[in-house]
Short mmCIF file of C-alpha atoms in Angstrom, two decimals:
data_model
loop_
_atom_site.label_atom_id
_atom_site.label_comp_id
_atom_site.label_asym_id
_atom_site.label_seq_id
_atom_site.Cartn_x
_atom_site.Cartn_y
_atom_site.Cartn_z
CA LYS A 1 77.32 53.54 77.22
CA PRO A 2 75.70 53.35 80.90
CA LYS A 3 78.21 50.95 83.17
CA SER A 4 76.21 51.36 86.32
CA ILE A 5 72.56 51.01 87.62
CA GLN A 6 72.94 54.55 88.53
CA ASP A 7 73.83 55.32 85.05
CA ILE A 8 71.13 53.42 84.11
CA ASN A 9 68.77 55.15 86.69
CA ASN A 10 69.95 58.88 85.29
CA TYR A 11 69.52 57.31 81.41
CA VAL A 12 65.51 56.14 82.46
CA LYS A 13 64.78 59.68 84.43
CA GLU A 14 66.48 61.32 81.46
CA TRP A 15 63.97 59.84 78.92
CA GLN A 16 60.98 59.74 80.80
CA ASN A 17 61.83 63.67 81.77
CA LYS A 18 62.13 64.53 78.33
CA ASN A 19 59.40 62.86 76.77
CA ASN A 20 56.91 63.66 80.04
CA VAL A 21 56.12 60.46 81.70
CA GLN A 22 56.19 58.62 84.28
CA LEU A 23 56.32 54.93 82.67
CA ILE A 24 59.13 52.96 84.86
CA SER A 25 59.61 52.54 88.56
CA ARG A 26 61.79 50.17 89.90
CA SER A 27 63.30 48.80 93.51
CA ASP A 28 66.26 49.56 95.14
CA ASN A 29 67.75 46.14 95.68
CA ILE A 30 70.50 46.06 93.35
CA SER A 31 72.02 42.98 94.98
CA SER A 32 69.38 40.31 94.14
CA LYS A 33 69.92 37.82 91.09
CA ILE A 34 66.20 37.74 91.17
CA PHE A 35 64.52 40.48 88.55
CA LEU A 36 61.17 40.54 88.68
CA LEU A 37 59.27 42.46 85.93
CA LEU A 38 55.65 43.61 86.51
CA SER A 39 53.30 45.83 84.57
CA GLU A 40 51.03 47.27 87.39
CA GLU A 41 48.90 50.65 86.50
CA ASN A 42 50.47 53.48 89.18
CA ASN A 43 50.48 56.84 89.43
CA PHE A 44 53.34 57.57 91.89
CA THR A 45 56.75 58.94 90.95
CA ASN A 46 59.18 56.31 93.45
CA PHE A 47 59.37 53.16 93.69
CA ASP A 48 58.67 53.61 97.35
CA GLN A 49 55.30 55.02 96.63
CA PHE A 50 54.27 52.12 94.42
CA LYS A 51 55.62 49.70 97.43
CA LYS A 52 53.62 51.00 99.73
CA ASN A 53 50.24 50.70 97.39
CA GLN A 54 51.13 47.51 95.44
CA PRO A 55 48.56 45.03 95.53
CA GLU A 56 48.39 42.81 98.23
CA LEU A 57 48.00 40.03 95.96
CA LEU A 58 51.49 40.51 94.60
CA ASP A 59 52.99 40.37 98.12
CA LYS A 60 50.54 37.62 99.32
CA MET A 61 51.92 35.21 96.23
CA PHE A 62 55.64 35.29 96.80
CA CYS A 63 54.62 34.77 100.72
CA SER A 64 53.13 31.75 99.77
CA ILE A 65 56.09 30.22 98.76
CA GLY A 66 58.10 31.68 101.61
CA GLN A 67 59.68 34.64 99.51
CA ASN A 68 59.24 38.60 100.10
CA VAL A 69 58.73 40.99 97.15
CA ASP A 70 61.99 43.08 98.59
CA ASP A 71 64.30 40.60 98.14
CA PHE A 72 64.04 40.59 94.60
CA PHE A 73 64.81 43.22 91.65
CA VAL A 74 61.53 45.08 90.83
CA ILE A 75 60.85 47.04 87.92
CA ASN A 76 56.88 48.08 87.05
CA ILE A 77 56.53 48.79 83.56
CA ASP A 78 52.98 51.23 83.89
CA LEU A 79 51.48 49.45 80.77
CA LYS A 80 48.34 52.56 80.66
CA LYS A 81 51.02 54.75 79.84
CA MET A 82 52.86 52.79 77.68
CA LYS A 83 52.71 53.51 73.20
CA GLU A 84 53.98 52.10 70.66
CA SER A 85 56.87 54.46 70.32
CA TYR A 86 58.42 53.69 73.49
CA LEU A 87 58.76 49.61 73.00
CA ASN A 88 62.05 49.90 71.56
CA LYS A 89 63.14 51.92 74.71
CA ILE A 90 61.90 50.14 77.46
CA LYS A 91 63.75 47.02 75.21
CA GLU A 92 66.68 48.57 75.55
CA ILE A 93 65.98 49.68 78.77
CA LEU A 94 65.87 46.25 80.00
CA LYS A 95 69.04 44.90 78.52
CA LEU A 96 70.58 47.82 80.35
CA TYR A 97 69.73 46.26 83.64
CA PHE A 98 70.10 42.88 82.64
CA LYS A 99 73.36 43.61 81.24
CA ILE A 100 74.64 44.87 84.56
CA LEU A 101 72.64 42.75 87.24
CA ASN A 102 73.49 39.38 85.83
CA PRO A 103 70.15 37.71 87.19
CA LYS A 104 70.00 33.73 87.97
CA ILE A 105 65.93 33.99 87.92
CA PHE A 106 63.73 36.82 85.59
CA ILE A 107 60.26 36.18 87.12
CA ASP A 108 58.26 37.77 84.15
CA MET A 109 54.51 39.30 85.25
CA TYR A 110 54.20 41.10 82.61
CA TYR A 111 50.63 41.67 81.63
CA ASP A 112 51.21 40.87 77.63
CA ASP A 113 53.37 38.18 76.43
CA LEU A 114 57.26 39.76 76.59
CA ASN A 115 57.74 37.88 73.94
CA LYS A 116 55.41 39.78 71.24
CA TYR A 117 57.85 42.65 71.89
CA PHE A 118 61.44 41.32 71.95
CA VAL A 119 62.68 37.43 72.49
CA VAL A 120 63.76 37.47 76.17
CA ASP A 121 65.79 34.51 75.97
CA ASN A 122 68.24 36.69 73.94
CA LEU A 123 68.38 38.98 76.82
CA ASN A 124 70.72 37.24 78.81
CA LEU A 125 71.39 33.04 78.32
CA ASN A 126 72.53 32.60 82.00
CA VAL A 127 68.70 33.01 83.07
CA ASP A 128 66.13 30.69 84.54
CA TYR A 129 62.93 32.25 82.98
CA ILE A 130 59.52 32.08 84.55
CA LYS A 131 55.98 33.53 83.76
CA ILE A 132 53.35 34.27 86.32
CA PRO A 133 49.98 35.62 85.01
CA SER A 134 50.07 39.43 86.33
CA VAL A 135 48.26 40.77 88.89
CA SER A 136 45.96 42.42 86.97
CA SER A 137 45.21 39.48 84.89
CA ILE A 138 44.60 37.24 87.85
CA THR A 139 42.21 39.98 89.32
CA LYS A 140 40.41 40.19 85.95
CA ASN A 141 40.06 36.65 85.56
CA GLN A 142 40.36 34.24 89.08
CA SER A 143 41.04 31.09 86.62
CA LEU A 144 44.57 31.90 86.44
CA LYS A 145 45.29 32.08 89.80
CA ARG A 146 46.10 27.64 88.80
CA GLU A 147 48.51 28.57 86.69
CA ALA A 148 50.37 31.09 89.03
CA TRP A 149 50.18 28.75 91.65
CA VAL A 150 52.14 25.97 89.10
CA GLN A 151 54.97 28.81 88.34
CA LEU A 152 55.24 29.59 91.78
CA LYS A 153 55.95 26.42 92.51
CA LEU A 154 58.50 26.51 89.88
CA LEU A 155 59.95 29.52 91.18
CA LYS A 156 60.37 27.87 94.91
CA ALA A 157 62.23 24.94 93.38
CA LYS A 158 64.80 27.28 91.24
CA LEU A 159 65.35 29.28 94.34
CA ASP A 160 65.76 25.96 97.12
CA GLU A 161 68.42 25.04 93.85
CA PHE A 162 70.39 28.17 95.31
#
């Protein structure tokens, strides 16, 4: 059982190598109490490359409430490479990160409804859960901007409580 973030990272790396898939990338901000889950397509081998090429809209959204994505612990799961058979592993990996990081806020910008795969509330009962439409969803459907803005304002209110 992984006992540290480094253990989980090694576990993830091993699993990805074994399956010859680069599905999960993540930031290094392990002291953050804010966990951001993304599902943007990406062909980069590490998070720094993803960060340099991340959608501009992502930065703009969080800047609009005075936040910087760098201040969050970020995991990106490349949806294009996702297979049904990976779901249990992804669920297990997310649970491990939750357990060790113990975030206060979970920002779900996953493309789909995560609750279809597993009940988010079962991961950590002591977390504020905020669902914001994914960048790729907003890009495809501009009408989601309003929903995103409502959720961002909710997030700002939660952050102001800290």
